Tab-separated table of C-alpha atoms in Angstrom:
chain	number	residue	atom	x	y	z
H	99	ASP	CA	-0.533	-7.109	-20.380
H	100	GLY	CA	1.618	-7.120	-16.942
H	101	GLY	CA	0.597	-6.711	-13.887
H	102	ILE	CA	0.592	-8.605	-10.426
H	103	THR	CA	-2.178	-11.479	-9.710
H	104	GLN	CA	-3.123	-12.615	-6.482
H	105	SER	CA	-5.270	-15.832	-6.353
H	106	PRO	CA	-7.117	-17.216	-4.841
H	107	LYS	CA	-9.512	-13.456	-4.487
H	108	TYR	CA	-11.355	-15.056	-0.910
H	109	LEU	CA	-9.696	-17.868	1.106
H	110	PHE	CA	-11.207	-19.630	4.232
H	111	ARG	CA	-9.190	-21.210	6.960
H	112	LYS	CA	-9.905	-23.824	9.468
H	113	GLU	CA	-8.957	-24.108	12.453
H	114	GLY	CA	-4.403	-25.320	12.051
H	115	GLN	CA	-4.872	-26.162	8.696
H	116	ASN	CA	-2.013	-23.269	6.893
H	117	VAL	CA	-2.923	-21.866	3.971
H	118	THR	CA	-1.227	-20.813	1.216
H	119	LEU	CA	-1.501	-17.654	-0.752
H	120	SER	CA	-0.314	-17.217	-4.272
H	121	CYS	CA	1.129	-13.849	-5.634
H	122	GLU	CA	3.072	-13.235	-9.253
H	123	GLN	CA	4.123	-11.301	-11.948
H	124	ASN	CA	5.174	-10.490	-14.919
H	125	LEU	CA	7.080	-6.937	-14.354
H	126	ASN	CA	10.313	-8.016	-14.117
H	127	HIS	CA	10.064	-6.466	-10.927
H	128	ASP	CA	13.007	-7.544	-7.973
H	129	ALA	CA	11.222	-6.162	-5.196
H	130	MET	CA	8.152	-8.127	-3.756
H	131	TYR	CA	5.920	-6.774	-0.600
H	132	TRP	CA	3.614	-8.578	1.301
H	133	TYR	CA	0.883	-6.676	4.004
H	134	ARG	CA	-1.959	-7.584	5.331
H	135	GLN	CA	-4.910	-4.484	5.669
H	136	ASP	CA	-8.224	-4.391	8.412
H	137	PRO	CA	-10.119	-2.503	9.105
H	138	GLY	CA	-9.787	1.162	9.850
H	139	GLN	CA	-5.599	0.389	9.446
H	140	GLY	CA	-3.788	1.135	7.845
H	141	LEU	CA	-1.057	-1.725	5.372
H	142	ARG	CA	0.693	-3.378	7.882
H	143	LEU	CA	3.797	-5.028	6.225
H	144	ILE	CA	4.739	-8.966	7.082
H	145	TYR	CA	8.073	-9.392	4.745
H	146	TYR	CA	9.319	-8.530	1.399
H	147	SER	CA	12.218	-9.625	-1.363
H	148	GLN	CA	14.886	-7.165	-2.549
H	149	ILE	CA	15.778	-10.879	-4.722
H	150	VAL	CA	15.918	-14.517	-5.214
H	151	ASN	CA	16.309	-16.684	-2.540
H	152	ASP	CA	16.020	-13.869	0.190
H	153	PHE	CA	13.127	-11.649	2.035
H	154	GLN	CA	13.160	-9.706	5.612
H	155	LYS	CA	10.130	-9.671	8.649
H	156	GLY	CA	8.070	-7.553	8.176
H	157	ASP	CA	6.919	-5.560	11.478
H	158	ILE	CA	3.889	-8.326	11.690
H	159	ALA	CA	5.940	-11.172	10.512
H	160	GLU	CA	4.949	-13.759	13.381
H	161	GLY	CA	2.241	-16.548	12.548
H	162	TYR	CA	3.027	-16.211	8.657
H	163	SER	CA	6.484	-17.499	6.101
H	164	VAL	CA	7.187	-16.925	2.019
H	165	SER	CA	9.778	-18.204	-0.055
H	166	ARG	CA	10.424	-16.373	-2.781
H	167	GLU	CA	12.231	-19.533	-4.787
H	168	LYS	CA	11.630	-17.664	-8.642
H	169	LYS	CA	11.364	-13.615	-9.180
H	170	GLU	CA	8.224	-13.419	-10.676
H	171	SER	CA	7.140	-15.553	-7.714
H	172	PHE	CA	6.761	-14.874	-3.797
H	173	PRO	CA	3.709	-16.848	-1.870
H	174	LEU	CA	3.166	-16.692	1.979
H	175	THR	CA	1.886	-19.277	4.221
H	176	VAL	CA	-0.542	-18.335	6.777
H	177	THR	CA	0.023	-21.137	10.015
H	178	SER	CA	-1.688	-22.069	12.318
H	179	ALA	CA	0.484	-19.675	14.529
H	180	GLN	CA	-1.657	-16.390	13.276
H	181	LYS	CA	-4.150	-16.709	15.983
H	182	ASN	CA	-6.338	-13.343	13.809
H	183	PRO	CA	-6.041	-14.767	10.075
H	184	THR	CA	-8.748	-12.849	8.918
H	185	ALA	CA	-7.640	-9.073	6.441
H	186	PHE	CA	-7.756	-8.025	4.104
H	187	TYR	CA	-3.516	-9.520	2.062
H	188	LEU	CA	-2.302	-7.419	-0.408
H	189	CYS	CA	0.383	-8.434	-2.441
H	190	ALA	CA	2.796	-5.832	-4.097
H	191	SER	CA	6.303	-5.120	-6.116
H	192	SER	CA	8.310	-2.898	-7.633
H	193	ILE	CA	11.747	-1.489	-9.218
H	194	ILE	CA	14.930	-2.244	-6.967
H	195	ALA	CA	16.296	2.231	-7.753
H	196	GLY	CA	17.896	4.316	-6.277
H	197	HIS	CA	16.642	7.810	-4.912
H	198	PRO	CA	14.499	8.690	-5.905
H	199	ALA	CA	12.430	5.320	-5.336
H	200	GLN	CA	9.675	3.418	-7.227
H	201	PRO	CA	6.207	2.909	-6.226
H	202	GLN	CA	4.429	-0.209	-5.697
H	203	HIS	CA	1.943	-1.961	-7.479
H	204	PHE	CA	-0.316	-3.669	-5.958
H	205	GLY	CA	-2.374	-7.697	-6.877
H	206	ASP	CA	-6.218	-7.161	-5.970
H	207	GLY	CA	-5.181	-9.380	-2.940
H	208	THR	CA	-6.421	-12.021	-1.757
H	209	ARG	CA	-9.524	-12.155	1.610
H	210	LEU	CA	-9.242	-14.897	3.998
H	211	SER	CA	-11.496	-15.834	6.919
H	212	ILE	CA	-11.405	-18.341	9.648
H	213	LEU	CA	-14.021	-20.828	8.917
X	1183	GLN	CA	3.177	9.919	16.889
X	1184	LYS	CA	1.910	7.691	13.732
X	1185	GLU	CA	4.727	8.090	11.391
X	1186	VAL	CA	2.049	8.852	8.799
X	1187	GLU	CA	-0.925	10.218	10.272
X	1188	GLN	CA	-4.873	11.331	8.027
X	1189	ASN	CA	-7.459	12.789	9.323
X	1190	SER	CA	-9.304	9.329	8.464
X	1191	GLY	CA	-12.842	11.253	7.000
X	1192	PRO	CA	-15.147	11.184	5.764
X	1193	LEU	CA	-14.575	14.121	4.104
X	1194	SER	CA	-17.462	14.987	1.775
X	1195	VAL	CA	-17.470	17.643	-0.495
X	1196	PRO	CA	-20.013	18.662	-2.904
X	1197	GLU	CA	-19.505	17.250	-7.389
X	1198	GLY	CA	-17.743	19.944	-8.595
X	1199	ALA	CA	-15.738	21.103	-5.832
X	1200	ILE	CA	-11.780	20.806	-5.197
X	1201	ALA	CA	-11.224	18.411	-2.352
X	1202	SER	CA	-8.954	18.384	-0.399
X	1203	LEU	CA	-6.448	15.508	1.521
X	1204	ASN	CA	-3.776	15.401	4.074
X	1205	CYS	CA	-0.975	13.716	5.333
X	1206	THR	CA	1.850	14.611	8.478
X	1207	TYR	CA	4.664	12.643	8.580
X	1208	SER	CA	7.305	12.246	11.259
X	1209	ASP	CA	10.695	11.045	10.456
X	1210	ARG	CA	12.644	13.967	8.650
X	1211	GLY	CA	14.593	11.455	6.095
X	1212	SER	CA	12.026	10.376	4.146
X	1213	GLN	CA	12.272	11.077	0.691
X	1214	SER	CA	8.800	10.157	-1.291
X	1215	PHE	CA	5.709	10.476	-1.269
X	1216	PHE	CA	2.969	8.211	-2.779
X	1217	TRP	CA	-1.183	9.029	-2.728
X	1218	TYR	CA	-3.056	6.196	-3.629
X	1219	ARG	CA	-6.840	5.042	-4.176
X	1220	GLN	CA	-8.326	2.449	-2.530
X	1221	TYR	CA	-12.144	2.330	-3.805
X	1222	SER	CA	-13.573	-0.141	-1.171
X	1223	GLY	CA	-13.076	-4.121	-1.126
X	1224	LYS	CA	-10.448	-3.251	-4.326
X	1225	SER	CA	-6.792	-2.909	-3.820
X	1226	PRO	CA	-4.656	0.556	-3.745
X	1227	GLU	CA	-4.357	2.292	-6.721
X	1228	LEU	CA	-1.228	4.546	-7.507
X	1229	ILE	CA	-2.261	7.842	-8.170
X	1230	MET	CA	0.297	10.226	-7.879
X	1231	PHE	CA	4.449	10.261	-6.013
X	1232	ILE	CA	6.216	12.930	-4.687
X	1233	TYR	CA	9.970	13.077	-4.381
X	1234	SER	CA	10.681	17.679	-4.097
X	1235	ASN	CA	8.754	20.483	-2.395
X	1236	GLY	CA	6.119	21.563	-3.745
X	1237	ASP	CA	3.667	21.132	-6.265
X	1238	LYS	CA	2.968	18.331	-9.270
X	1239	GLU	CA	-0.099	18.405	-11.024
X	1240	ASP	CA	-1.591	15.663	-13.185
X	1241	GLY	CA	-4.691	16.255	-14.631
X	1242	ARG	CA	-7.356	16.665	-12.309
X	1243	PHE	CA	-5.057	15.812	-9.589
X	1244	THR	CA	-2.123	18.094	-7.490
X	1245	ALA	CA	0.181	17.178	-5.230
X	1246	GLN	CA	1.490	19.084	-2.553
X	1247	LEU	CA	4.821	18.438	-0.633
X	1248	ASN	CA	6.662	20.219	2.260
X	1249	LYS	CA	9.221	18.945	3.749
X	1250	ALA	CA	10.167	21.508	6.028
X	1251	SER	CA	6.513	20.822	7.509
X	1252	GLN	CA	6.228	17.255	6.797
X	1253	TYR	CA	3.474	17.492	5.459
X	1254	VAL	CA	1.999	16.424	1.435
X	1255	SER	CA	-1.540	16.876	0.315
X	1256	LEU	CA	-3.709	15.885	-2.390
X	1257	LEU	CA	-6.329	18.421	-3.922
X	1258	ILE	CA	-8.786	16.733	-6.799
X	1259	ARG	CA	-10.206	19.538	-8.292
X	1260	ASP	CA	-13.041	19.302	-10.264
X	1261	SER	CA	-14.309	16.685	-7.729
X	1262	GLN	CA	-16.835	13.580	-9.280
X	1263	PRO	CA	-19.046	11.090	-7.474
X	1264	SER	CA	-16.403	7.887	-9.502
X	1265	ASP	CA	-13.262	9.757	-7.162
X	1266	SER	CA	-14.928	8.425	-4.257
X	1267	ALA	CA	-12.896	6.383	-2.450
X	1268	THR	CA	-10.688	6.057	0.345
X	1269	TYR	CA	-6.870	7.304	-0.252
X	1270	LEU	CA	-3.877	7.064	1.313
X	1271	CYS	CA	-0.814	8.642	2.028
X	1272	ALA	CA	1.966	6.334	2.215
X	1273	VAL	CA	5.868	7.313	2.706
X	1274	ASN	CA	8.954	6.190	1.978
X	1275	LYS	CA	12.831	6.248	3.722
X	1276	ASN	CA	15.917	4.124	2.912
X	1277	SER	CA	16.410	2.062	5.678
X	1278	GLY	CA	19.465	-0.370	5.790
X	1279	GLY	CA	19.717	-0.577	2.162
X	1280	TYR	CA	15.401	-1.669	1.826
X	1281	GLN	CA	13.497	1.839	1.151
X	1282	LYS	CA	10.912	1.143	3.547
X	1283	VAL	CA	7.402	2.440	2.625
X	1284	THR	CA	4.594	3.802	5.639
X	1285	PHE	CA	1.546	3.925	4.868
X	1286	GLY	CA	-1.155	6.237	6.430
X	1287	ILE	CA	-4.657	4.852	7.432
X	1288	GLY	CA	-6.717	6.746	4.727
X	1289	THR	CA	-8.736	9.333	3.718
X	1290	LYS	CA	-12.456	8.301	2.798
X	1291	LEU	CA	-13.552	11.257	0.922
X	1292	GLN	CA	-17.035	11.595	-0.828
X	1293	VAL	CA	-18.272	13.237	-3.544
X	1294	ILE	CA	-21.741	14.140	-2.599
X	1295	PRO	CA	-23.548	15.082	-6.409
């Protein structure tokens, strides 16, 4: 079955530690996205990528980094510079097309907490 | 003004009734509109999308779009307790070659048996 796989489901970060969240898709989608969701807030875009080896900052990129070495994979690193990392992290992907835009499909998410 | 506005709710409806979820957006250049359902602790799931003015029906769900009023809604007929979830409105526009999607905060729907 095609889909988006995020791992781990739960992650705990110690003070000063970098942690990496995995996102893999087998939908052959060109575009991939990382969002952060906090209680009472909508999804906020962290980073996005439309092609391999290229990615762009979203609205809240500070304290995060990404790579896109393969079409299928878009890992997110939460660095120690991100002082408030506790949130639900969602990876999404979509086909790139002209108009109309194609919907994004989401993985199951990773819940990150501070120890 | 927020780019995408939704009433956070909760919106309570009795089982079997019609639930009406509303969303307004600020950018007239917005082109595509999506509704996602998100159960507590889970990721968003695409319910419907609409691109043109008017109504689009899929089973018990109807999406309505009025670009002149910058308003999009989702109707759920014959509401079931399993429809209880948070419904996210998402709006897309082309921004410098990138399809930027902005999400509302979501409306929590409670269907009372």
